[in-house]
Tab-separated table of C-alpha atoms in Angstrom:
chain	number	residue	atom	x	y	z
A	30	MET	CA	13.280	-1.447	-111.740
A	31	ALA	CA	12.333	-4.688	-113.503
A	32	VAL	CA	12.569	-8.022	-111.771
A	33	LYS	CA	15.699	-9.975	-112.778
A	34	LEU	CA	14.624	-13.386	-113.950
A	35	ALA	CA	16.733	-16.380	-115.029
A	36	ARG	CA	15.865	-19.071	-117.544
A	37	PRO	CA	16.558	-22.412	-115.800
A	38	ILE	CA	19.301	-24.657	-117.108
A	39	ASN	CA	18.611	-28.315	-117.578
A	40	TYR	CA	21.632	-29.812	-115.731
A	41	ARG	CA	21.803	-33.208	-117.409
A	42	LEU	CA	23.942	-34.884	-114.612
A	43	ALA	CA	21.924	-33.477	-111.758
A	44	ALA	CA	19.497	-35.903	-110.014
A	45	ASN	CA	15.884	-35.658	-111.004
A	46	ILE	CA	13.263	-34.686	-108.428
A	47	THR	CA	9.910	-36.340	-109.136
A	48	ALA	CA	6.517	-35.915	-107.508
A	49	LEU	CA	6.843	-39.420	-106.089
A	50	ASP	CA	10.237	-38.587	-104.484
A	51	PHE	CA	8.756	-35.510	-102.819
A	52	HIS	CA	5.609	-37.478	-101.758
A	53	ASN	CA	7.715	-40.105	-100.054
A	54	ILE	CA	9.876	-37.566	-98.240
A	55	MET	CA	6.817	-35.648	-97.045
A	56	GLN	CA	5.243	-38.876	-95.777
A	57	ASN	CA	8.460	-39.840	-93.975
A	58	LEU	CA	8.487	-36.397	-92.372
A	59	LYS	CA	4.851	-36.991	-91.388
A	60	VAL	CA	3.426	-33.875	-93.129
A	61	ARG	CA	-0.116	-35.049	-93.377
A	62	LYS	CA	-2.016	-31.866	-92.383
A	63	ASP	CA	-2.279	-28.385	-93.915
A	64	PHE	CA	1.094	-26.641	-94.306
A	65	ALA	CA	2.668	-23.439	-95.470
A	66	VAL	CA	5.754	-22.896	-97.708
A	67	ALA	CA	8.198	-19.934	-97.260
A	68	ILE	CA	8.746	-18.514	-100.745
A	69	SER	CA	10.970	-15.759	-102.117
A	70	GLY	CA	10.830	-16.348	-105.892
A	71	GLY	CA	14.356	-17.895	-106.066
A	72	PRO	CA	14.772	-21.325	-107.639
A	73	ASP	CA	14.873	-23.171	-104.271
A	74	SER	CA	11.618	-21.978	-102.804
A	75	LEU	CA	9.868	-21.839	-106.145
A	76	ALA	CA	10.701	-25.474	-106.797
A	77	LEU	CA	9.437	-26.302	-103.326
A	78	ALA	CA	6.133	-24.414	-103.952
A	79	LEU	CA	5.460	-26.233	-107.199
A	80	LEU	CA	6.258	-29.663	-105.650
A	81	SER	CA	4.029	-28.758	-102.691
A	82	GLU	CA	1.168	-27.746	-104.948
A	83	GLN	CA	1.055	-31.262	-106.489
A	84	TYR	CA	1.502	-32.907	-103.090
A	85	ALA	CA	-1.372	-30.900	-101.507
A	86	LYS	CA	-3.720	-31.740	-104.367
A	87	GLU	CA	-2.889	-35.453	-104.237
A	88	ASN	CA	-3.469	-35.579	-100.484
A	89	SER	CA	-6.433	-33.218	-100.232
A	90	LEU	CA	-4.483	-30.717	-98.101
A	91	LYS	CA	-4.453	-26.955	-98.066
A	92	PHE	CA	-1.197	-25.081	-98.453
A	93	THR	CA	-0.288	-21.418	-98.223
A	94	ALA	CA	2.747	-19.766	-99.834
A	95	ILE	CA	4.201	-16.985	-97.616
A	96	SER	CA	6.704	-14.310	-98.558
A	97	VAL	CA	8.515	-11.939	-96.174
A	98	ASP	CA	9.325	-8.447	-97.511
A	99	HIS	CA	12.529	-7.392	-95.632
A	100	SER	CA	12.796	-4.156	-97.612
A	101	LEU	CA	16.550	-4.695	-97.661
A	102	ARG	CA	16.836	-4.327	-101.469
A	103	PRO	CA	15.096	-1.917	-103.877
A	104	ASP	CA	13.830	-4.775	-105.984
A	105	SER	CA	12.205	-6.766	-103.201
A	106	LYS	CA	8.699	-5.321	-103.599
A	107	ASN	CA	8.728	-5.931	-107.376
A	108	GLU	CA	9.989	-9.491	-106.841
A	109	ILE	CA	7.143	-10.159	-104.398
A	110	LYS	CA	4.653	-8.752	-106.821
A	111	TRP	CA	6.001	-11.101	-109.514
A	112	VAL	CA	5.639	-14.080	-107.196
A	113	GLU	CA	2.121	-13.030	-106.224
A	114	LYS	CA	1.050	-12.896	-109.888
A	115	LEU	CA	2.664	-16.311	-110.680
A	116	LEU	CA	0.931	-18.016	-107.731
A	117	SER	CA	-2.380	-16.270	-108.546
A	118	ARG	CA	-2.303	-17.806	-111.976
A	119	LYS	CA	-1.795	-21.190	-110.401
A	120	LYS	CA	-4.587	-20.507	-107.825
A	121	ILE	CA	-2.201	-20.887	-104.872
A	122	LYS	CA	-2.998	-18.948	-101.764
A	123	PHE	CA	-0.392	-16.285	-101.219
A	124	VAL	CA	0.424	-14.129	-98.185
A	125	CYS	CA	3.077	-11.383	-97.912
A	126	LEU	CA	4.334	-10.411	-94.474
A	127	LYS	CA	6.313	-7.119	-94.015
A	128	LEU	CA	9.272	-6.787	-91.714
A	129	LYS	CA	8.833	-3.521	-89.753
A	130	GLY	CA	11.030	-1.533	-87.494
A	131	LYS	CA	14.591	-0.121	-87.716
A	132	LYS	CA	17.190	-2.395	-89.202
A	133	PRO	CA	20.525	-2.939	-87.402
A	134	ASP	CA	23.742	-1.492	-88.845
A	135	SER	CA	25.596	-4.870	-88.579
A	136	ASN	CA	24.788	-8.520	-88.899
A	137	ILE	CA	21.898	-7.606	-91.174
A	138	MET	CA	21.544	-11.040	-92.685
A	139	ALA	CA	21.382	-12.822	-89.347
A	140	TYR	CA	18.808	-10.295	-88.172
A	141	ALA	CA	16.660	-10.651	-91.293
A	142	ARG	CA	16.755	-14.496	-90.988
A	143	GLU	CA	15.664	-14.451	-87.367
A	144	GLN	CA	12.901	-11.936	-88.000
A	145	ARG	CA	11.728	-13.871	-91.063
A	146	TYR	CA	11.391	-17.075	-88.942
A	147	ASP	CA	9.435	-15.175	-86.287
A	148	LEU	CA	7.080	-13.655	-88.825
A	149	LEU	CA	6.470	-16.877	-90.676
A	150	THR	CA	5.932	-19.054	-87.578
A	151	GLN	CA	3.677	-16.532	-85.863
A	152	TYR	CA	1.475	-16.403	-88.910
A	153	CYS	CA	1.274	-20.201	-88.957
A	154	LYS	CA	0.465	-20.237	-85.285
A	155	ARG	CA	-2.297	-17.700	-85.716
A	156	SER	CA	-3.688	-19.493	-88.705
A	157	LYS	CA	-3.432	-22.919	-86.998
A	158	ILE	CA	-1.062	-24.264	-89.715
A	159	PRO	CA	1.016	-26.927	-88.036
A	160	TYR	CA	3.859	-27.163	-90.629
A	161	LEU	CA	6.085	-24.627	-92.250
A	162	LEU	CA	8.231	-25.890	-95.165
A	163	THR	CA	11.514	-24.223	-96.024
A	164	ALA	CA	13.635	-24.776	-99.190
A	165	HIS	CA	17.032	-25.522	-97.540
A	166	HIS	CA	18.858	-27.948	-99.777
A	167	LEU	CA	22.138	-29.830	-99.938
A	168	ASN	CA	24.206	-26.764	-100.957
A	169	ASP	CA	22.844	-24.859	-98.003
A	170	GLU	CA	23.846	-27.727	-95.711
A	171	ILE	CA	27.339	-27.763	-97.076
A	172	GLU	CA	27.637	-23.982	-96.680
A	173	ASN	CA	26.326	-24.143	-93.051
A	174	PHE	CA	28.844	-27.004	-92.319
A	175	LEU	CA	31.835	-24.891	-93.588
A	176	MET	CA	30.649	-21.707	-91.813
A	177	ARG	CA	30.379	-23.593	-88.493
A	178	LEU	CA	33.666	-25.397	-89.068
A	179	ILE	CA	35.405	-22.070	-89.433
A	180	ARG	CA	33.751	-20.828	-86.260
A	181	GLY	CA	35.009	-23.924	-84.361
A	182	SER	CA	31.678	-25.574	-83.794
A	183	GLY	CA	31.392	-29.060	-82.325
A	184	ILE	CA	29.493	-32.163	-83.539
A	185	LYS	CA	26.112	-30.556	-82.637
A	186	GLY	CA	26.775	-27.437	-84.649
A	187	LEU	CA	28.296	-29.254	-87.632
A	188	SER	CA	25.352	-31.560	-87.910
A	189	SER	CA	22.472	-29.284	-86.986
A	190	SER	CA	20.598	-29.008	-90.310
A	191	ARG	CA	17.694	-31.266	-89.208
A	192	PRO	CA	14.996	-32.212	-91.716
A	193	ALA	CA	12.299	-31.481	-89.159
A	194	PHE	CA	12.207	-29.699	-85.770
A	195	LYS	CA	9.812	-27.738	-83.606
A	196	HIS	CA	10.279	-23.973	-83.497
A	197	ARG	CA	10.898	-23.095	-79.879
A	198	ARG	CA	8.929	-19.882	-79.634
A	199	SER	CA	5.800	-20.870	-81.629
A	200	GLY	CA	5.641	-24.629	-81.519
A	201	VAL	CA	5.282	-24.718	-85.276
A	202	ASN	CA	6.968	-27.688	-87.006
A	203	ILE	CA	9.718	-26.529	-89.369
A	204	VAL	CA	10.248	-29.028	-92.214
A	205	ARG	CA	13.069	-29.149	-94.744
A	206	PRO	CA	12.170	-31.746	-97.409
A	207	LEU	CA	14.908	-30.818	-99.942
A	208	LEU	CA	17.989	-31.389	-97.872
A	209	GLY	CA	18.912	-34.387	-99.993
A	210	PHE	CA	18.874	-32.489	-103.273
A	211	SER	CA	21.403	-30.083	-104.791
A	212	LYS	CA	20.520	-26.639	-106.091
A	213	LYS	CA	21.206	-27.869	-109.648
A	214	SER	CA	18.534	-30.514	-109.196
A	215	LEU	CA	16.036	-27.829	-108.147
A	216	ILE	CA	16.895	-25.716	-111.195
A	217	LYS	CA	16.578	-28.774	-113.371
A	218	TYR	CA	13.144	-29.377	-112.021
A	219	LEU	CA	12.140	-25.837	-112.864
A	220	SER	CA	13.671	-26.299	-116.377
A	221	LEU	CA	11.406	-29.283	-116.983
A	222	LYS	CA	8.431	-27.050	-115.854
A	223	LYS	CA	9.714	-24.172	-118.129
A	224	GLN	CA	9.533	-21.969	-115.113
A	225	LYS	CA	11.716	-18.845	-114.728
A	226	TYR	CA	12.806	-17.672	-111.257
A	227	VAL	CA	14.101	-14.529	-109.519
A	228	VAL	CA	17.857	-13.901	-109.314
A	229	ASP	CA	19.064	-12.474	-105.985
A	230	PRO	CA	22.159	-10.338	-106.541
A	231	THR	CA	23.220	-10.679	-102.863
A	232	ASN	CA	24.089	-14.327	-103.541
A	233	LYS	CA	27.337	-13.161	-105.172
A	234	ASP	CA	27.964	-10.178	-102.841
A	235	ASN	CA	31.269	-10.865	-101.019
A	236	ARG	CA	30.389	-8.512	-98.243
A	237	PHE	CA	28.279	-11.310	-96.868
A	238	ASP	CA	29.773	-14.492	-95.115
A	239	ARG	CA	27.576	-16.919	-96.971
A	240	SER	CA	28.548	-15.549	-100.376
A	241	ARG	CA	32.256	-16.053	-99.642
A	242	ILE	CA	31.606	-19.566	-98.240
A	243	ARG	CA	29.661	-20.317	-101.424
A	244	ALA	CA	32.697	-19.425	-103.502
A	245	LEU	CA	34.932	-21.542	-101.210
A	246	THR	CA	32.592	-24.488	-101.604
A	247	THR	CA	32.834	-24.282	-105.388
A	248	LYS	CA	36.640	-24.309	-105.141
A	249	LEU	CA	36.654	-27.332	-102.785
A	250	ILE	CA	34.359	-29.273	-105.086
A	251	SER	CA	36.606	-28.512	-108.041
A	252	GLU	CA	39.510	-29.947	-106.038
A	253	GLY	CA	37.648	-33.250	-105.672
A	254	LEU	CA	35.627	-32.785	-102.453
A	255	SER	CA	32.330	-33.565	-104.120
A	256	LYS	CA	28.895	-32.743	-102.841
A	257	SER	CA	28.344	-36.535	-102.301
A	258	ARG	CA	31.431	-36.662	-100.081
A	259	PHE	CA	30.211	-33.560	-98.186
A	260	ALA	CA	26.899	-35.268	-97.744
A	261	ASN	CA	28.520	-38.447	-96.400
A	262	VAL	CA	30.593	-36.508	-93.808
A	263	ILE	CA	27.561	-34.574	-92.687
A	264	ASP	CA	25.495	-37.774	-92.445
A	265	ASN	CA	28.172	-39.480	-90.317
A	266	LEU	CA	28.110	-36.433	-88.023
A	267	LYS	CA	24.374	-36.574	-87.682
A	268	LYS	CA	24.601	-40.259	-86.737
A	269	ALA	CA	27.185	-39.404	-84.104
A	270	GLU	CA	24.978	-36.561	-82.803
A	271	SER	CA	21.976	-38.927	-82.599
A	272	ALA	CA	24.112	-41.380	-80.495
A	273	ILE	CA	25.170	-38.541	-78.175
A	274	GLN	CA	21.551	-37.386	-77.708
A	275	ARG	CA	20.499	-40.921	-76.718
A	276	SER	CA	23.404	-41.072	-74.185
A	277	LEU	CA	22.508	-37.666	-72.882
A	278	SER	CA	18.902	-38.806	-72.257
A	279	GLU	CA	20.031	-41.915	-70.402
A	280	TYR	CA	22.511	-40.012	-68.247
A	281	GLY	CA	19.972	-37.338	-67.467
A	282	LYS	CA	17.465	-39.937	-66.192
A	283	ASN	CA	20.052	-41.650	-63.979
A	284	LEU	CA	21.846	-38.509	-62.568
A	285	VAL	CA	19.166	-35.841	-62.299
A	286	GLN	CA	16.119	-35.766	-59.997
A	287	ILE	CA	13.559	-33.031	-60.509
A	288	ARG	CA	12.051	-31.705	-57.298
A	289	ASP	CA	9.786	-28.953	-58.743
A	290	LYS	CA	9.679	-26.519	-61.693
A	291	SER	CA	12.652	-24.483	-60.425
A	292	SER	CA	14.955	-26.912	-58.582
A	293	LEU	CA	16.543	-30.259	-59.098
A	294	VAL	CA	19.190	-32.532	-57.540
A	295	ILE	CA	22.222	-33.958	-59.381
A	296	SER	CA	24.737	-36.577	-58.239
A	297	ILE	CA	28.039	-34.649	-58.649
A	298	LYS	CA	30.253	-37.645	-57.846
A	299	ASP	CA	28.603	-39.613	-60.694
A	300	PHE	CA	28.520	-36.532	-62.912
A	301	ILE	CA	32.347	-36.135	-63.022
A	302	GLN	CA	32.672	-39.673	-64.202
A	303	ILE	CA	30.708	-39.240	-67.467
A	304	PRO	CA	32.198	-38.064	-70.807
A	305	GLU	CA	33.002	-34.400	-71.079
A	306	GLU	CA	30.663	-33.764	-73.961
A	307	ILE	CA	27.778	-35.214	-72.019
A	308	GLN	CA	28.753	-33.150	-68.907
A	309	PHE	CA	28.626	-30.011	-70.974
A	310	ARG	CA	25.361	-30.681	-72.599
A	311	LEU	CA	23.731	-31.852	-69.388
A	312	VAL	CA	24.684	-28.688	-67.572
A	313	VAL	CA	23.336	-26.596	-70.458
A	314	LYS	CA	19.964	-28.328	-70.253
A	315	ILE	CA	19.934	-27.928	-66.472
A	316	VAL	CA	20.592	-24.194	-66.662
A	317	GLU	CA	17.961	-23.735	-69.321
A	318	TYR	CA	15.473	-25.631	-67.284
A	319	VAL	CA	16.111	-23.778	-64.022
A	320	SER	CA	16.503	-20.291	-65.491
A	321	LYS	CA	13.718	-20.669	-68.088
A	322	LYS	CA	15.678	-18.432	-70.403
A	323	LYS	CA	15.302	-18.699	-74.207
A	324	GLN	CA	19.010	-17.873	-74.763
A	325	LYS	CA	21.522	-20.652	-74.283
A	326	PRO	CA	24.142	-20.047	-71.558
A	327	ARG	CA	27.696	-19.220	-72.640
A	328	ALA	CA	29.847	-22.201	-73.409
A	329	LYS	CA	32.847	-20.649	-71.604
A	330	SER	CA	30.881	-20.176	-68.398
A	331	ILE	CA	29.613	-23.744	-68.448
A	332	LEU	CA	33.129	-25.162	-69.082
A	333	THR	CA	34.582	-23.032	-66.241
A	334	TRP	CA	31.907	-24.172	-63.818
A	335	ILE	CA	32.494	-27.896	-64.720
A	336	LYS	CA	36.281	-27.567	-64.196
A	337	LYS	CA	35.812	-25.873	-60.823
A	338	MET	CA	33.256	-28.440	-59.677
A	339	THR	CA	35.519	-31.340	-60.807
A	340	ARG	CA	38.525	-29.925	-58.946
A	341	ARG	CA	36.481	-29.429	-55.816
A	342	ILE	CA	35.184	-33.058	-55.767
A	343	LEU	CA	38.592	-34.541	-56.554
A	344	LYS	CA	40.091	-32.739	-53.612
A	345	VAL	CA	37.568	-34.227	-51.168
């Protein structure tokens, strides 16, 4: 089956992305060593790869484009071959990683996303590549916000699309330099380059949560809730989250004393006086530290423990 390609549209009203814009963003995110780019052939990752090519040349850095073949769709192999040929013509180093093993019957997209990150970061770790760039953009951030809002997430969940963070398992730095740009801006960039891209049919498949949220986003924007307003709301939440993190750090220093790697002491009487959100996050961090487990403890269990402890202290 032939690879489905799209001719990019030059969205006149979309913001331009220039090499200078990208250079400044990468410098602000401190990407000053060799890096890798996750690429699928879609407009987002392809625009990121082309921007990265210029940035790498201007800063004498090496960069590697990496694809992951999930084998979830019949066309995936052909799409990767198309990407490989395109990057070969541009003399960009390309690597394809294959997802092996039995696929689950449910939550297939979440499974694929987690496995993709593991494959990408482990490759970077083995190859001593300190940075992995992904093509998450403003539309993705809006969709994540709405999905988490529907699931009842708090401030941390609603504002969790960070531009840079360290992958917990590998220690590789994940960088998202395109969060400030819309998908239309990325397609416009490709249009100016006269560069076609792969069309993923699952983007409009309503069996998947993200596809339904994408349709909802379009409706909300048509009702006047523009992308810029979405961006302002998310930015305000990120500022609130940053303030909470600073408070959490200060309370942790004052209330918790670490004895050794598996035990610590906390002043319960002082603990019950601090804000509930800080209580919750502090207990989560304590449980993670003591248990050394990668998975976060259940929120319900933490809240139940805090309530019991508060009642017990207040009775004394």
